[in-house]
Amino acid sequence: MKISIDGGSFHVAVDTEFDGLIDEATAIYQQTLEQAQSNDKAILRFMQIILEHRDSDDAIGYAAMGLLGWYNTVIQPVTDQDIVLNLPKILPHLVNPAGDLTATSPQAQQTFMQ
């Protein structure tokens, strides 16, 4: 499975096996959420890791897994297929989550994907 992060001006990707991926990704997200004490701060932390450590495969992998865990927990369950998480589409949701009705709408669950 390929997890891609599209940051607008950059694009990073991680290739991994699907077996056990969702449990690990969700655990990373939950651990970061517990430390950050809010959903938006957890997501911003993953974005910060991506921006500051783009050249580190381990850091990118950790952040991609955390974002995947967030997507799996908050948006919709992840299946065994490649996924692209689009940061420019995630940021407005963090700035104004109550105003972003599409984020939790069953009709528009593809909001954060390309």
GROMACS .gro file of C-alpha atoms in nm:
model
  114
    1MET     CA    1   0.000   0.000   0.000
    2LYS     CA    2   0.124   0.347  -0.082
    3ILE     CA    3   0.044   0.640   0.150
    4SER     CA    4   0.106   0.970  -0.028
    5ILE     CA    5   0.097   1.315   0.126
    6ASP     CA    6   0.033   1.601  -0.117
    7GLY     CA    7   0.142   1.928   0.036
    8GLY     CA    8   0.075   2.143  -0.268
    9SER     CA    9   0.437   2.243  -0.324
   10PHE     CA   10   0.573   1.901  -0.230
   11HIS     CA   11   0.470   1.537  -0.248
   12VAL     CA   12   0.599   1.256  -0.025
   13ALA     CA   13   0.503   0.891  -0.017
   14VAL     CA   14   0.556   0.582   0.196
   15ASP     CA   15   0.523   0.225   0.070
   16THR     CA   16   0.420  -0.031   0.331
   17GLU     CA   17   0.235  -0.356   0.388
   18PHE     CA   18  -0.135  -0.327   0.475
   19ASP     CA   19  -0.126  -0.611   0.729
   20GLY     CA   20  -0.128  -0.446   1.074
   21LEU     CA   21  -0.098  -0.098   0.922
   22ILE     CA   22  -0.428   0.039   1.045
   23ASP     CA   23  -0.369  -0.069   1.405
   24GLU     CA   24  -0.023   0.087   1.405
   25ALA     CA   25  -0.140   0.407   1.233
   26THR     CA   26  -0.432   0.446   1.474
   27ALA     CA   27  -0.201   0.388   1.772
   28ILE     CA   28   0.037   0.662   1.649
   29TYR     CA   29  -0.255   0.902   1.600
   30GLN     CA   30  -0.405   0.820   1.944
   31GLN     CA   31  -0.069   0.861   2.119
   32THR     CA   32  -0.011   1.197   1.953
   33LEU     CA   33  -0.370   1.303   2.026
   34GLU     CA   34  -0.319   1.220   2.393
   35GLN     CA   35   0.003   1.425   2.405
   36ALA     CA   36  -0.135   1.718   2.204
   37GLN     CA   37  -0.470   1.713   2.387
   38SER     CA   38  -0.667   1.813   2.076
   39ASN     CA   39  -0.732   1.676   1.731
   40ASP     CA   40  -0.615   1.988   1.549
   41LYS     CA   41  -0.287   2.006   1.743
   42ALA     CA   42  -0.219   1.639   1.668
   43ILE     CA   43  -0.272   1.693   1.294
   44LEU     CA   44  -0.063   2.009   1.299
   45ARG     CA   45   0.217   1.812   1.469
   46PHE     CA   46   0.217   1.557   1.187
   47MET     CA   47   0.226   1.839   0.932
   48GLN     CA   48   0.513   2.004   1.120
   49ILE     CA   49   0.710   1.679   1.111
   50ILE     CA   50   0.656   1.652   0.736
   51LEU     CA   51   0.764   2.011   0.673
   52GLU     CA   52   1.068   2.005   0.901
   53HIS     CA   53   1.193   1.654   0.823
   54ARG     CA   54   1.110   1.599   0.455
   55ASP     CA   55   1.450   1.438   0.401
   56SER     CA   56   1.408   1.181   0.680
   57ASP     CA   57   1.231   0.863   0.573
   58ASP     CA   58   1.160   0.764   0.934
   59ALA     CA   59   1.002   1.100   1.019
   60ILE     CA   60   0.793   1.105   0.702
   61GLY     CA   61   0.680   0.749   0.770
   62TYR     CA   62   0.577   0.837   1.126
   63ALA     CA   63   0.384   1.146   1.016
   64ALA     CA   64   0.218   0.965   0.725
   65MET     CA   65   0.110   0.686   0.959
   66GLY     CA   66  -0.029   0.940   1.206
   67LEU     CA   67  -0.227   1.117   0.935
   68LEU     CA   68  -0.354   0.782   0.810
   69GLY     CA   69  -0.461   0.697   1.165
   70TRP     CA   70  -0.646   1.029   1.185
   71TYR     CA   71  -0.816   0.966   0.851
   72ASN     CA   72  -0.915   0.614   0.959
   73THR     CA   73  -1.052   0.734   1.294
   74VAL     CA   74  -1.220   1.060   1.198
   75ILE     CA   75  -1.313   1.044   0.830
   76GLN     CA   76  -1.364   0.684   0.717
   77PRO     CA   77  -1.208   0.340   0.755
   78VAL     CA   78  -0.905   0.285   0.532
   79THR     CA   79  -0.904  -0.009   0.291
   80ASP     CA   80  -0.615  -0.191   0.128
   81GLN     CA   81  -0.558   0.049  -0.159
   82ASP     CA   82  -0.324   0.339  -0.225
   83ILE     CA   83  -0.430   0.667  -0.067
   84VAL     CA   84  -0.334   1.031  -0.122
   85LEU     CA   85  -0.395   1.269   0.168
   86ASN     CA   86  -0.415   1.626   0.045
   87LEU     CA   87  -0.285   1.873   0.308
   88PRO     CA   88  -0.437   2.185   0.145
   89LYS     CA   89  -0.778   2.020   0.186
   90ILE     CA   90  -0.710   1.919   0.548
   91LEU     CA   91  -0.591   2.263   0.671
   92PRO     CA   92  -0.924   2.448   0.629
   93HIS     CA   93  -1.092   2.177   0.834
   94LEU     CA   94  -0.846   2.241   1.117
   95VAL     CA   95  -0.895   2.616   1.104
   96ASN     CA   96  -1.275   2.594   1.112
   97PRO     CA   97  -1.393   2.239   1.191
   98ALA     CA   98  -1.746   2.341   1.289
   99GLY     CA   99  -1.793   2.520   0.959
  100ASP     CA  100  -1.666   2.229   0.752
  101LEU     CA  101  -1.977   2.018   0.720
  102THR     CA  102  -1.830   1.821   0.432
  103ALA     CA  103  -1.570   1.662   0.659
  104THR     CA  104  -1.825   1.445   0.836
  105SER     CA  105  -2.085   1.419   0.563
  106PRO     CA  106  -2.146   1.059   0.450
  107GLN     CA  107  -2.200   1.188   0.096
  108ALA     CA  108  -1.859   1.354   0.080
  109GLN     CA  109  -1.618   1.120   0.256
  110GLN     CA  110  -1.359   1.176  -0.014
  111THR     CA  111  -1.304   1.537   0.098
  112PHE     CA  112  -0.942   1.488   0.205
  113MET     CA  113  -0.840   1.265  -0.081
  114GLN     CA  114  -0.749   1.367  -0.433
   0.00000   0.00000   0.00000
